XYZ file of C-alpha atoms in Angstrom:
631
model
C -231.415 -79.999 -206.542
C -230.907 -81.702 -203.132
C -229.660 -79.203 -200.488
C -227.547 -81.296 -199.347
C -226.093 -81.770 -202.693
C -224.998 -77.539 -202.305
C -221.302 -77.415 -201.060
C -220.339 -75.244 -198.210
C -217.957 -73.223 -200.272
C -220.382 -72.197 -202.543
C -223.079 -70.986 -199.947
C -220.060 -69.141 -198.396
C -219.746 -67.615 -201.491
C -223.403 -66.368 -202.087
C -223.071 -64.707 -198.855
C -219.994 -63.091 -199.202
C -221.227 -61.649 -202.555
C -224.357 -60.673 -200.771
C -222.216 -58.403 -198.459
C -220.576 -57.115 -201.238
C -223.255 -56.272 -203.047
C -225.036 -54.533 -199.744
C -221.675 -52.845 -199.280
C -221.279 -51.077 -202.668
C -225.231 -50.271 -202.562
C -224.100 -47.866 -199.251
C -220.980 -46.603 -201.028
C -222.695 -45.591 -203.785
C -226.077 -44.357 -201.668
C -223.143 -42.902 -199.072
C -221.829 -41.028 -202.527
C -224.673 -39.491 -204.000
C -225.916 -38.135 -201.364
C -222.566 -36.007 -200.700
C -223.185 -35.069 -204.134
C -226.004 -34.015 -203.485
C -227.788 -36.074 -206.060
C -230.892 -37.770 -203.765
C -231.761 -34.374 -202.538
C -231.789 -32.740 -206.393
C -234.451 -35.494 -206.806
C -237.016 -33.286 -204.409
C -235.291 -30.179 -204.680
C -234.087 -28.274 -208.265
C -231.985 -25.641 -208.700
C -232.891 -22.205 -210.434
C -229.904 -21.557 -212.738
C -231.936 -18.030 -214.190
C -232.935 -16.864 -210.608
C -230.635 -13.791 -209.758
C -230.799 -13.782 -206.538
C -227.850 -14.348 -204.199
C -227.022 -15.706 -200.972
C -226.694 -12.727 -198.681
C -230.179 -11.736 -199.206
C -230.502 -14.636 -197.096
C -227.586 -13.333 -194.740
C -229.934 -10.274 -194.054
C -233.269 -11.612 -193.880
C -232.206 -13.614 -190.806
C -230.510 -10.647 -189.587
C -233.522 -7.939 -190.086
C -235.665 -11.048 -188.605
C -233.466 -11.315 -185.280
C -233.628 -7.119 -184.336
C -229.843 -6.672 -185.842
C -229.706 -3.003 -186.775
C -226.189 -2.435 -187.166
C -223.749 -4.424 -188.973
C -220.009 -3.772 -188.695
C -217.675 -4.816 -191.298
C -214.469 -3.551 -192.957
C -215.347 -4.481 -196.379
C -214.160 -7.241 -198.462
C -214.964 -8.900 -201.889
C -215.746 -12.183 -200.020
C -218.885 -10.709 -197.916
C -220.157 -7.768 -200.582
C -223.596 -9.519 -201.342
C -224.024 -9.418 -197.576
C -223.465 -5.879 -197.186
C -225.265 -4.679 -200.122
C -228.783 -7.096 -198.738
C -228.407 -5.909 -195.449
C -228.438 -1.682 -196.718
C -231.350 -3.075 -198.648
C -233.013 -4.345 -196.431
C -232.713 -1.619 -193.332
C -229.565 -2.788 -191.320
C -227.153 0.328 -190.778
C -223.759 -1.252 -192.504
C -220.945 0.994 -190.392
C -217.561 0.328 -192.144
C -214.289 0.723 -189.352
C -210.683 1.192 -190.074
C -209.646 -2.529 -188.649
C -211.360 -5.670 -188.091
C -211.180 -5.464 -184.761
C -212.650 -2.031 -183.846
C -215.672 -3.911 -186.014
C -216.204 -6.713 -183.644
C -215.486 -4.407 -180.829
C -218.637 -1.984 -181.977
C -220.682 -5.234 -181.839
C -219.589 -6.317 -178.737
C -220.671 -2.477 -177.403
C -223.771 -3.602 -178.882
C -224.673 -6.597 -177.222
C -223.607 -5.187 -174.265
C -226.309 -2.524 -174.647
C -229.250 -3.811 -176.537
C -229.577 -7.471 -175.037
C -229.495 -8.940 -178.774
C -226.592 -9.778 -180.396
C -224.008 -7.923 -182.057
C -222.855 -8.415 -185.462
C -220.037 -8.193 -187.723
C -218.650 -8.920 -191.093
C -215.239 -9.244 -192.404
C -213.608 -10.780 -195.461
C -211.569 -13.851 -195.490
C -208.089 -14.459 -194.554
C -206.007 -11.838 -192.501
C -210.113 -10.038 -192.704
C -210.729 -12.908 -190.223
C -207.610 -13.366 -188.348
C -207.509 -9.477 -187.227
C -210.724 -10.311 -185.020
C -209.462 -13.065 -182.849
C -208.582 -10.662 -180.233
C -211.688 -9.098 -180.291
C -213.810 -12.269 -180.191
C -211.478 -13.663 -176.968
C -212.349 -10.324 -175.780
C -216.262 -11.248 -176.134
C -215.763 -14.550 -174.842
C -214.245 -13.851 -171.792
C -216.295 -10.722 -171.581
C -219.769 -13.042 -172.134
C -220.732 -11.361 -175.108
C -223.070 -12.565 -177.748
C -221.496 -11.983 -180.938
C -221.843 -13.379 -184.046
C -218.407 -12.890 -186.443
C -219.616 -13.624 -190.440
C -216.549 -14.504 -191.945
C -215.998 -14.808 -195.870
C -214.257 -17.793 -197.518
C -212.453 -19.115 -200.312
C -215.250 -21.143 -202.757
C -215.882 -24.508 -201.523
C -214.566 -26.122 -204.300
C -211.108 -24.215 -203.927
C -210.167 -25.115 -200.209
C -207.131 -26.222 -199.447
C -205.879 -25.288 -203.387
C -204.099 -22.459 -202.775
C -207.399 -19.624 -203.517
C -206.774 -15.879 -202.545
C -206.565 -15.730 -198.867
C -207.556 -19.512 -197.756
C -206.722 -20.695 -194.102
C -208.290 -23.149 -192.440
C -210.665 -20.474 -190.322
C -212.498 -22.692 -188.172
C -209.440 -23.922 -186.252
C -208.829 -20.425 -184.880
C -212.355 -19.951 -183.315
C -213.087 -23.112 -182.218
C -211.458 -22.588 -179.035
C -212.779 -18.871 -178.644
C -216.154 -19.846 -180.036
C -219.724 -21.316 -178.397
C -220.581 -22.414 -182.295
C -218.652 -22.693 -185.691
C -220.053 -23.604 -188.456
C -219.140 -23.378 -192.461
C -221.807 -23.006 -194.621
C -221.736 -25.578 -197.743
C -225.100 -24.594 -199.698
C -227.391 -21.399 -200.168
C -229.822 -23.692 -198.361
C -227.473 -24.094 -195.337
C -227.462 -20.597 -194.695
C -230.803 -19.768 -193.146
C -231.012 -22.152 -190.601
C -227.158 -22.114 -189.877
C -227.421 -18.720 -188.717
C -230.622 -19.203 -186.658
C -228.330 -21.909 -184.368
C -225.531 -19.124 -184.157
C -227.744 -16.844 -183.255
C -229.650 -18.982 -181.119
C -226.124 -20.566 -179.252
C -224.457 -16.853 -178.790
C -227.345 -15.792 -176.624
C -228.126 -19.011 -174.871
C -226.552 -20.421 -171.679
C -223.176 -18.541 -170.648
C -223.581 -15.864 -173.819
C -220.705 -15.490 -176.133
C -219.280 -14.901 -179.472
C -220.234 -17.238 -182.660
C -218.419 -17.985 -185.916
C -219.875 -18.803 -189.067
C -217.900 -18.603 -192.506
C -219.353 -18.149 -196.178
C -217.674 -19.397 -198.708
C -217.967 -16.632 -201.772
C -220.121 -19.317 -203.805
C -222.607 -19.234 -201.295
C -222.992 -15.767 -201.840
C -222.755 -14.815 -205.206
C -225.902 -15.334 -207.630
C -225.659 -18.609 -210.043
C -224.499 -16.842 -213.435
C -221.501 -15.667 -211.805
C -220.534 -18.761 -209.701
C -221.494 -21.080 -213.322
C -219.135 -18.238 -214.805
C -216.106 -18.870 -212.425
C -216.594 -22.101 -212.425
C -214.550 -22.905 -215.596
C -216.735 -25.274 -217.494
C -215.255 -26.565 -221.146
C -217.885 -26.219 -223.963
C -216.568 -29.005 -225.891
C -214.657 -31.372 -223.053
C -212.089 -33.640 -224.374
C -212.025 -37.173 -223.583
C -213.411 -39.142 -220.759
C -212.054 -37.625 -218.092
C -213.420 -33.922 -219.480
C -216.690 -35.179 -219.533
C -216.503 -36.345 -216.108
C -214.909 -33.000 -214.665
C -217.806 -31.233 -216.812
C -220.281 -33.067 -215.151
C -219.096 -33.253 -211.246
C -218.641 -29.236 -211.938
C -222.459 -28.869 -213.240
C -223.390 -31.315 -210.342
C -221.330 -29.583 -207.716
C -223.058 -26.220 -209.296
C -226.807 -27.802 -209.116
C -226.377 -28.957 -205.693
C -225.092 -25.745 -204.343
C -227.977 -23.738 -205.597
C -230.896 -26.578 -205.146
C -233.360 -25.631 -202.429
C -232.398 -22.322 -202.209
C -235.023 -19.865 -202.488
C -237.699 -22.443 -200.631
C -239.888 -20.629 -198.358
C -238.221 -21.036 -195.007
C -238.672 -20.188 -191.235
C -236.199 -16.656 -190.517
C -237.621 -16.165 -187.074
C -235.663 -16.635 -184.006
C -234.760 -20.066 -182.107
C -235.933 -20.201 -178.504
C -232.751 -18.661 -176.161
C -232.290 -21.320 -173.146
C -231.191 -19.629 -169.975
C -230.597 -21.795 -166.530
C -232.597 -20.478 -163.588
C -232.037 -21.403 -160.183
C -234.677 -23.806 -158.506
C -237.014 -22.714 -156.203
C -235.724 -24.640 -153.310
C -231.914 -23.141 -153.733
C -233.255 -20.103 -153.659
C -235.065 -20.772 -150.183
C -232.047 -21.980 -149.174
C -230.249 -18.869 -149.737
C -233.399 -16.737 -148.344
C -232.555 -18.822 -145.216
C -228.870 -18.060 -145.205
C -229.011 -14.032 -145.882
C -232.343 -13.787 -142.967
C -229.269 -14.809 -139.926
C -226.785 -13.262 -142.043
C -225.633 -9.822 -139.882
C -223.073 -8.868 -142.009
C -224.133 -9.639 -145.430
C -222.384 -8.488 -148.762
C -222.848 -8.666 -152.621
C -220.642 -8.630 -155.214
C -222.059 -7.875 -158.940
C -220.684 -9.081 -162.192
C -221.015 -8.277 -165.838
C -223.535 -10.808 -165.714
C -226.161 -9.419 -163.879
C -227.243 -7.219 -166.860
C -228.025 -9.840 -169.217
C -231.547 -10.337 -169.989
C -233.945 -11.619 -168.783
C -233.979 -9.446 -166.490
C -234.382 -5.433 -166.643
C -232.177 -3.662 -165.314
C -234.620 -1.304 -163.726
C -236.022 -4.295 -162.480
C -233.388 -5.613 -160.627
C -232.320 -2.083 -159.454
C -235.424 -1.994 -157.719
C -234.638 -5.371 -156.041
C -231.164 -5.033 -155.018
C -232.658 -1.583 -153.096
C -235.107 -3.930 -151.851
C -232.866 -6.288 -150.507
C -231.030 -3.027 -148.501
C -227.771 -5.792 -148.418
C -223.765 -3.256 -148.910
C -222.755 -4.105 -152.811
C -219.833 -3.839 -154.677
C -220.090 -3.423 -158.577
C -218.434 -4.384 -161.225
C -217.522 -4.475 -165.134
C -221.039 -3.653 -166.501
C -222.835 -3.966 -163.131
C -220.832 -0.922 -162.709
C -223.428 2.244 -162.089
C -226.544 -0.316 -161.282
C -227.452 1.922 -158.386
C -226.986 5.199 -159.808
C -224.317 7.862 -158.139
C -225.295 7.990 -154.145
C -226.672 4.709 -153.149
C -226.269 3.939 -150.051
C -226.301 0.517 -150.674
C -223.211 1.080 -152.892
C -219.455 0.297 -151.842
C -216.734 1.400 -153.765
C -213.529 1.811 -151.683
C -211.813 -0.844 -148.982
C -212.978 -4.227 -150.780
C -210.683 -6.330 -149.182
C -210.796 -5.172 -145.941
C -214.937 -5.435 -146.197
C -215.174 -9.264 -147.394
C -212.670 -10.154 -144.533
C -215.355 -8.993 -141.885
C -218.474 -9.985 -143.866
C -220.347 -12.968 -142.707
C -222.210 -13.392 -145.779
C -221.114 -12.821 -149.064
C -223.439 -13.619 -152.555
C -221.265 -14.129 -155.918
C -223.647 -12.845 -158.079
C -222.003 -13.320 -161.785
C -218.681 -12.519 -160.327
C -215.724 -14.877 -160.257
C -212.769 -15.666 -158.151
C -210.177 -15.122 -160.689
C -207.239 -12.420 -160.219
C -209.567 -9.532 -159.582
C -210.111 -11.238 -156.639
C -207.193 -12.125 -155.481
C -208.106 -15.699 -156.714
C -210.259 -15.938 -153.630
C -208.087 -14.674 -151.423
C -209.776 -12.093 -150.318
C -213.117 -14.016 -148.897
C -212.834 -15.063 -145.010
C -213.166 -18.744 -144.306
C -215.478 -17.871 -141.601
C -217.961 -16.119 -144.443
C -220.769 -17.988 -145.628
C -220.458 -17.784 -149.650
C -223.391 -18.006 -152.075
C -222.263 -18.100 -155.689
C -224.509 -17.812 -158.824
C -223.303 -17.956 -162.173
C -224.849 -19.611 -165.709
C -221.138 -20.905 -166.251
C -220.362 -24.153 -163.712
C -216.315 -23.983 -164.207
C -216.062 -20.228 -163.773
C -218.806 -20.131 -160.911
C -216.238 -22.498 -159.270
C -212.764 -21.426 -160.161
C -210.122 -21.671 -157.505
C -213.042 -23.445 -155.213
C -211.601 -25.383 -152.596
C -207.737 -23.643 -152.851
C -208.369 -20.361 -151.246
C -212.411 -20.337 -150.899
C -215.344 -22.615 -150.846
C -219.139 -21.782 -151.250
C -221.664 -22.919 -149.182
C -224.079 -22.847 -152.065
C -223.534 -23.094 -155.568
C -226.145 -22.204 -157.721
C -225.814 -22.504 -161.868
C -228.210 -19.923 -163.219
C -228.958 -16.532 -163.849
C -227.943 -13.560 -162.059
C -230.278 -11.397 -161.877
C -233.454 -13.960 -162.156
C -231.846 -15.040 -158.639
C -231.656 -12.295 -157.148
C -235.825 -10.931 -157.894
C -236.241 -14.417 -156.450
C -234.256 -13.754 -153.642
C -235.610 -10.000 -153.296
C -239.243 -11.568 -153.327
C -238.122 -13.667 -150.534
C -237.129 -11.621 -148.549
C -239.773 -9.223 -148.406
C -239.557 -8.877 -144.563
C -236.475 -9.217 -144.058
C -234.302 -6.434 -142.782
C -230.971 -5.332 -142.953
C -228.376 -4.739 -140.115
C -228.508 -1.031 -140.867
C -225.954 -0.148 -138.901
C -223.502 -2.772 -141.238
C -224.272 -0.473 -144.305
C -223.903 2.329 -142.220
C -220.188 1.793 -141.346
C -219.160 0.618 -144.660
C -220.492 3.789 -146.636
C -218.372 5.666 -143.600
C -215.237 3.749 -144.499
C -216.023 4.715 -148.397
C -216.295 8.285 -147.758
C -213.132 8.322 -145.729
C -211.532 7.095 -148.735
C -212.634 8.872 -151.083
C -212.307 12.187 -149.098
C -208.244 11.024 -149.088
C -208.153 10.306 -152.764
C -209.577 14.618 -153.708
C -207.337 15.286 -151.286
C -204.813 13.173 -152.992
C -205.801 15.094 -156.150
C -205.315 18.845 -155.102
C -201.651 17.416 -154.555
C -199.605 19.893 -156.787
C -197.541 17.968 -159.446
C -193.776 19.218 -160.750
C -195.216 19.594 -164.173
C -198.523 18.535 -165.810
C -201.607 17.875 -164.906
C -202.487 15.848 -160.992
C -204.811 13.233 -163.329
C -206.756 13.095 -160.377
C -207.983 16.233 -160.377
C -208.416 15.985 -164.114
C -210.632 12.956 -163.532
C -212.738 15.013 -160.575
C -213.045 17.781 -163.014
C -214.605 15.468 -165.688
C -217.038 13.696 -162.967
C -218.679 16.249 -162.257
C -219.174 17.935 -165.434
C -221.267 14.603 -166.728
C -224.375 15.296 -167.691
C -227.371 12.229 -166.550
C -227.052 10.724 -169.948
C -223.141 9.935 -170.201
C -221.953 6.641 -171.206
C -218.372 6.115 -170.162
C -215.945 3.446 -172.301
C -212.930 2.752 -170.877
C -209.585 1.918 -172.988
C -206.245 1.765 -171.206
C -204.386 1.183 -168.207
C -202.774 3.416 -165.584
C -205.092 6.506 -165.865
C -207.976 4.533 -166.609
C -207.131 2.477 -163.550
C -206.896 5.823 -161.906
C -210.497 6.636 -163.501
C -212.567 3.791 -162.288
C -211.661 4.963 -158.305
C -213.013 8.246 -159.191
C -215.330 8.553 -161.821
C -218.921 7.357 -161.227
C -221.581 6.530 -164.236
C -225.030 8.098 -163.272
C -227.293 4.270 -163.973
C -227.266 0.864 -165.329
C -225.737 0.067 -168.188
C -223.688 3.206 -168.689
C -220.219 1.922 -168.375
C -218.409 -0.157 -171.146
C -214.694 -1.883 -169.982
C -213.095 -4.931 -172.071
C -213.650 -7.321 -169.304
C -211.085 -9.888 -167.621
C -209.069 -9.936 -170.605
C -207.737 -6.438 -169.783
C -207.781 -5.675 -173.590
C -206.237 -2.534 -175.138
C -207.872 -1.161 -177.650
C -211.573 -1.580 -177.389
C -211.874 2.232 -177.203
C -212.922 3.253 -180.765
C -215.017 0.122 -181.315
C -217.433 0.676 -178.180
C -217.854 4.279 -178.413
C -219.164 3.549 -181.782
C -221.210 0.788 -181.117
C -222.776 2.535 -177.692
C -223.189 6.273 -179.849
C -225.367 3.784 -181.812
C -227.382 2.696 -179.420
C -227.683 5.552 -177.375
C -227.554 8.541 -180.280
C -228.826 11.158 -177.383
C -226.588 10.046 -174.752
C -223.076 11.525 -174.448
C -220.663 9.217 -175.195
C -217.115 9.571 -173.510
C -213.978 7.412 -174.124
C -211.193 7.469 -171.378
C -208.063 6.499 -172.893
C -204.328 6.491 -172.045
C -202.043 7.289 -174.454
C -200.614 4.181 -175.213
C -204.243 2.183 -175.604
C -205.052 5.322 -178.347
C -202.765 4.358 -180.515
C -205.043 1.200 -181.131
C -207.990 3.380 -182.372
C -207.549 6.821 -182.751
C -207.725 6.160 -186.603
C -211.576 5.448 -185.767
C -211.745 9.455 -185.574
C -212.440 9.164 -189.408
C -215.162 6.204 -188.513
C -217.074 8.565 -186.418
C -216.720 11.569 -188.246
C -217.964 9.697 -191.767
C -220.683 7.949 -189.718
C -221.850 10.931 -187.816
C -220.900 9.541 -184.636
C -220.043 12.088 -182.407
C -218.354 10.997 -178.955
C -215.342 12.923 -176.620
C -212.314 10.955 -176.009
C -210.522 12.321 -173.204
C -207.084 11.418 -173.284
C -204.328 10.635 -170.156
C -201.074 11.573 -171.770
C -198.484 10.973 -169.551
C -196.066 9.621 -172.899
C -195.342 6.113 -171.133
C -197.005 2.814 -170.860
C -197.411 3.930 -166.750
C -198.885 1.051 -165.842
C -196.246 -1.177 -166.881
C -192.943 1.075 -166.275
C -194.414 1.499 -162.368
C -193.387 -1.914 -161.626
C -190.521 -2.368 -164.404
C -188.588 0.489 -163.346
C -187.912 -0.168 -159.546
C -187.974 -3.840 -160.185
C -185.683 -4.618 -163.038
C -184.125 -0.566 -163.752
C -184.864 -0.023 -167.115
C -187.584 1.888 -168.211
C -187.242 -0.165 -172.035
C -190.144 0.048 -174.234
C -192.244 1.705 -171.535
C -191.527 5.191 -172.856
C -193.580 7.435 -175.392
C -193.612 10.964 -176.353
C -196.163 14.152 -175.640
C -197.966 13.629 -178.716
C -200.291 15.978 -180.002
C -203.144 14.207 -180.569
C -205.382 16.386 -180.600
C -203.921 17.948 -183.962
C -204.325 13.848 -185.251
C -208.031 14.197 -184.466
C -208.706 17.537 -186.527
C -206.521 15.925 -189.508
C -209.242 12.975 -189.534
C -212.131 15.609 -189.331
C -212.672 16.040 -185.844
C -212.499 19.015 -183.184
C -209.126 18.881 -180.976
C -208.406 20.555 -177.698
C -205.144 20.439 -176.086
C -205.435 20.819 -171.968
C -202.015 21.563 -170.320
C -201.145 22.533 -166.590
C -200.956 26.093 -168.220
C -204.741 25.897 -168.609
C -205.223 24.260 -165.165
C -207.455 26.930 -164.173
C -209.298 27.094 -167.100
C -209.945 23.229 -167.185
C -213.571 23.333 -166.635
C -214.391 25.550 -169.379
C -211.765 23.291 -172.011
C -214.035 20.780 -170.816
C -217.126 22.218 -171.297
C -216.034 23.528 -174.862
C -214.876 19.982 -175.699
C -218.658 18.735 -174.729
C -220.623 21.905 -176.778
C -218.270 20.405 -179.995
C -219.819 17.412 -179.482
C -223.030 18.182 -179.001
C -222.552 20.428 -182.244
C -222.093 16.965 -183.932
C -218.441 16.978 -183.907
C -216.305 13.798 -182.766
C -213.886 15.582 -179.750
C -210.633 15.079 -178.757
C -208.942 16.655 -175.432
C -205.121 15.640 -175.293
C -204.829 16.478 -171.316
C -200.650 16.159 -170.351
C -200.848 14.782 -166.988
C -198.071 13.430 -164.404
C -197.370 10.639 -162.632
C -198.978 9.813 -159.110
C -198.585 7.256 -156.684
C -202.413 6.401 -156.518
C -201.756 3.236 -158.076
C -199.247 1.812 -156.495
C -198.824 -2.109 -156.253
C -201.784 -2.417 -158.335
C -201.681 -5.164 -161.068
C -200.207 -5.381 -164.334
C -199.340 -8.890 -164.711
């Protein structure tokens, strides 16, 4: 035929059945593989196989150091629980959700791997979001295993289906939802992997219960008919089996459990000469510590050793708390404010300028700021309103400041500087015992309480801290003995947190002596945990401020607005509440004021004894406090 005998319709129309043709090729490639059907070609099923996906849950986790796993159990995570007892990982069941997450928090805090928990689906999962802010904002790695409704019965109205994933995305450094048993290995490796790296922090990833379950049951659930009618039987037959196949095919390949590489920012070598240059003309330098300080790399022994090095006033605080043991001279604890106003020189290190510090207030203009922080928008908050660094650095804490340490090596401080400010902090704290020996109208001075209890700690004492007015009272006065032996919630100021770190740190630390400082109010949160730690053989002291009101809040309500509504409790004896859940109770009243030290003392033999302790001490109300924030 002559070409030019072929009419420009029809050519149009070859082309545009051409594109047709190419489309409905990719729709139907597009469909098959979200059936799964391309990789079945490579990759079969075992449908007689009777294993289950949370042996896979737990091989990742015995391959990544996890040694505890907190849950409060739930049909949706079972198979997880039962692998992980199999396989060596200490499953430690809690009385909420929350205290779970909580322990793991305690125990990423302490071990520099991450913490793990497990809770069912539904309000399981939605009873933790507190508890993983809590992480976030506390820079905690955490990973949160969450069960699900079956993947074929989202959004269908299954036993306790939400859409999960929308709640922790904004708390959350990685969410995932695991579709197939061969999603769940290297799903959890990235969790893992993204919790620790960077600014650390909690991860969410959610199991449907067909994930989990071995393939007889799932194939039994599944509702297949034997003899489908019609058509449209057939076809629902067949996308079930496929749906089945697909879920299971691949599964029990030989795969890689080990851990991802964790990426952590370091300063460069020619920001940290720059700071070496700023702190060797600095005469009245100053350092404050965050939480962030302890996270590895770095040993804390380590950077103990450098900070002493360095000779350079700090202040310390959240888990930096107790870096330099009890009498350092090096360490500050009283007259902040009035300190960074006359400091030259002051070095961020993994602390930020949010409320705690007066939303950088408190720093002179005249000072020359350093700030170092593996988070950019934190590092900078409320920059150029109230403060501005001369150097910002995004990196690691602690790696900085060994660098900064090794560059220093001849450098040394104004001594007299240090001098003056550990003269200023003994002042201060020679007012506050006085303070203490004040004699109250009825009740204990919590004060002296809390001077009683300091010095009665023995080397090895861990302190957790759970309220608000007394434990505000506490952190003035009582002093952990090293690194890494002080556990608060963080910026988020959250209540409750008691229960779940004590059990998480008793863990870690089974020979150290665990304490809990609560007030009343915040042990209302946890005090059902009594029956956690007496079932796990946990045994820690809770010492308990009961003043029977929310003090921190009523302080400023009362003169303020005149009503002291929904600020009030009662005298409580919870003591008696700890016995009834199997524990050893002590009540300390100002009758027994002059017995407190041997109360005390008895309280700590229980313990040691193997006993979970509880000393209900009635205290009054001070002024210490005063002005301090609640809001």
């Amino acid at each position: 035929m002559d070409p030019a005998s072929v009419s420009p319709s029809s050519s149009c129309s070859s082309a545009w059945l051409l594109v047709l043709l190419g489309t409905l090729g990719t729709a139907l490639l597009g469909a098959a593989h979200r059936l799964g059907l391309i990789y079945q070609l490579w990759h079969k099923a075992e449908p007689k196989s009777t294993r289950h996906g949370g042996e896979l849950v737990a091989e990742v986790l015995k391959a990544h150091g996890v040694r505890y796993l907190f849950t409060l159990v739930g049909g949706h995570i079972s198979p997880i629980l039962v692998a992980s007892e199999k396989l060596g990982i200490r499953v430690v069941d809690t009385r909420h959700e929350a205290t779970a997450v909580f322990a793991a928090d305690a125990v990423a805090r302490l071990s520099g791997t991450v913490g793990v928990a497990a809770v069912t689906a539904g309000p399981g999962v939605t009873n933790t979001v507190t508890a993983v802010k809590n992480a976030q904002m506390a820079e905690s790695p955490v990973l949160l295993i969450g069960g699900a409704a079956a993947t074929l019965q989202k959004g269908r109205g299954a036993l306790q289906d939400i859409d999960q994933l929308c709640l922790f995305k904004p708390l959350c450094k990685f969410c995932a939802s695991v579709r197939t048993v061969r999603d769940i290995v290297p799903t959890l490796r990235r969790a893992i992997a993204a919790a620790q790296s960077g600014t650390p922090g909690p991860v969410f990833v959610e199991f449907p219960i067909d994930v989990l379950y071995p393939y007889y049951l799932v194939e039994k659930e599944l509702g297949f008919k034997e003899t489908p009618r019609g058509l449209l039987g057939g076809v629902i037959n067949w996308y079930l089996g496929n749906h089945l196949r697909n879920l299971y095919a691949g599964a029990w390949e030989t795969r890689d459990f080990s851990p991802l590489p964790v990426q952590v920012p370091q300063a460069t070598a020619e920001q940290v000469q720059q700071c070496v240059e700023l702190v060797s003309r600095a005469k009245k330098p100053v350092m404050l510590l965050g939480s962030q300080v302890t996270l590895p790399p770095t040993p804390v022994e380590k950077l103990r050793e450098a900070l002493e090095a360095l000779g350079i006033p700090c202040f310390l605080g959240g888990m930096a708390r107790g870096m330099l043991g009890r009498n350092s001279p090096l360490h500050i604890r009283q007259n902040r404010r009035e300190v960074l106003k006359e400091a030259d020189l002051v070095i961020l290190a993994g602390t930020v300028c949010d409320f705690r510090l007066s939303y950088g207030r408190v720093l002179s203009r005249r000072s020359t700021v350093i700030a170092i922080n593996r988070d950019r928008a934190l590092m900078l908050r409320n920059s150029d309103v109230f403060w501005k660094p001369r150097v910002a650095i995004q990196g690691d804490a602690g790696s900085f400041l060994l660098s900064l340490s090794q560059g220093l090596k001849s450098y040394s401080p104004p001594q007299d500087w240090a001098a003056s400010l550990k003269d200023g902090d003994q002042r201060k704290e020679k007012a506050n015992r006085e303070k203490s020996e004040e004699p109250m109208e009825q009740h204990l001075n919590p004060l002296k309480l809390l001077h009683h209890m300091d010095n009665l700690l023995p080397e090895n004492s861990l302190l957790v801290l759970d309220g608000g007015d007394f434990v505000g009272s506490a952190a003035y006065i009582v002093r952990p003995w090293g690194p890494l032996l002080w556990l608060d919630p963080g910026a988020f100021g959250t209540l409750g947190v008691g229960g779940g770190f004590a059990l998480g740190a008793k863990l870690c630390r089974p020979d150290s002596e665990v304490w809990i400082l609560y007030g009343d109010g915040s042990l209302g949160y946890s005090i059902m945990e009594f029956d956690t730690f007496v079932r796990h053989k946990t045994p820690v002291i809770a010492l308990v401020g009961n003043d029977a009101c929310w003090s921190q809040i009523s302080r400023e309500q009362v003169p303020l607005l005149g009503s002291n509504v929904a600020c009030g409790l009662a005298y409580v004896d919870y003591h008696l509440v700890a016995e009834g859940l199997g524990g050893k109770g002590f009540l300390l009243s100002r009758q027994d004021e002059a017995c407190m030290d041997n109360i005390i003392q008895a309280a700590q033999e229980a313990c040691r004894e193997g006993h979970p302790t509880l000393i209900n001490a009635l205290i009054g109300r001070t002024s210490f406090r005063e002005g301090s924030i609640s809001v």
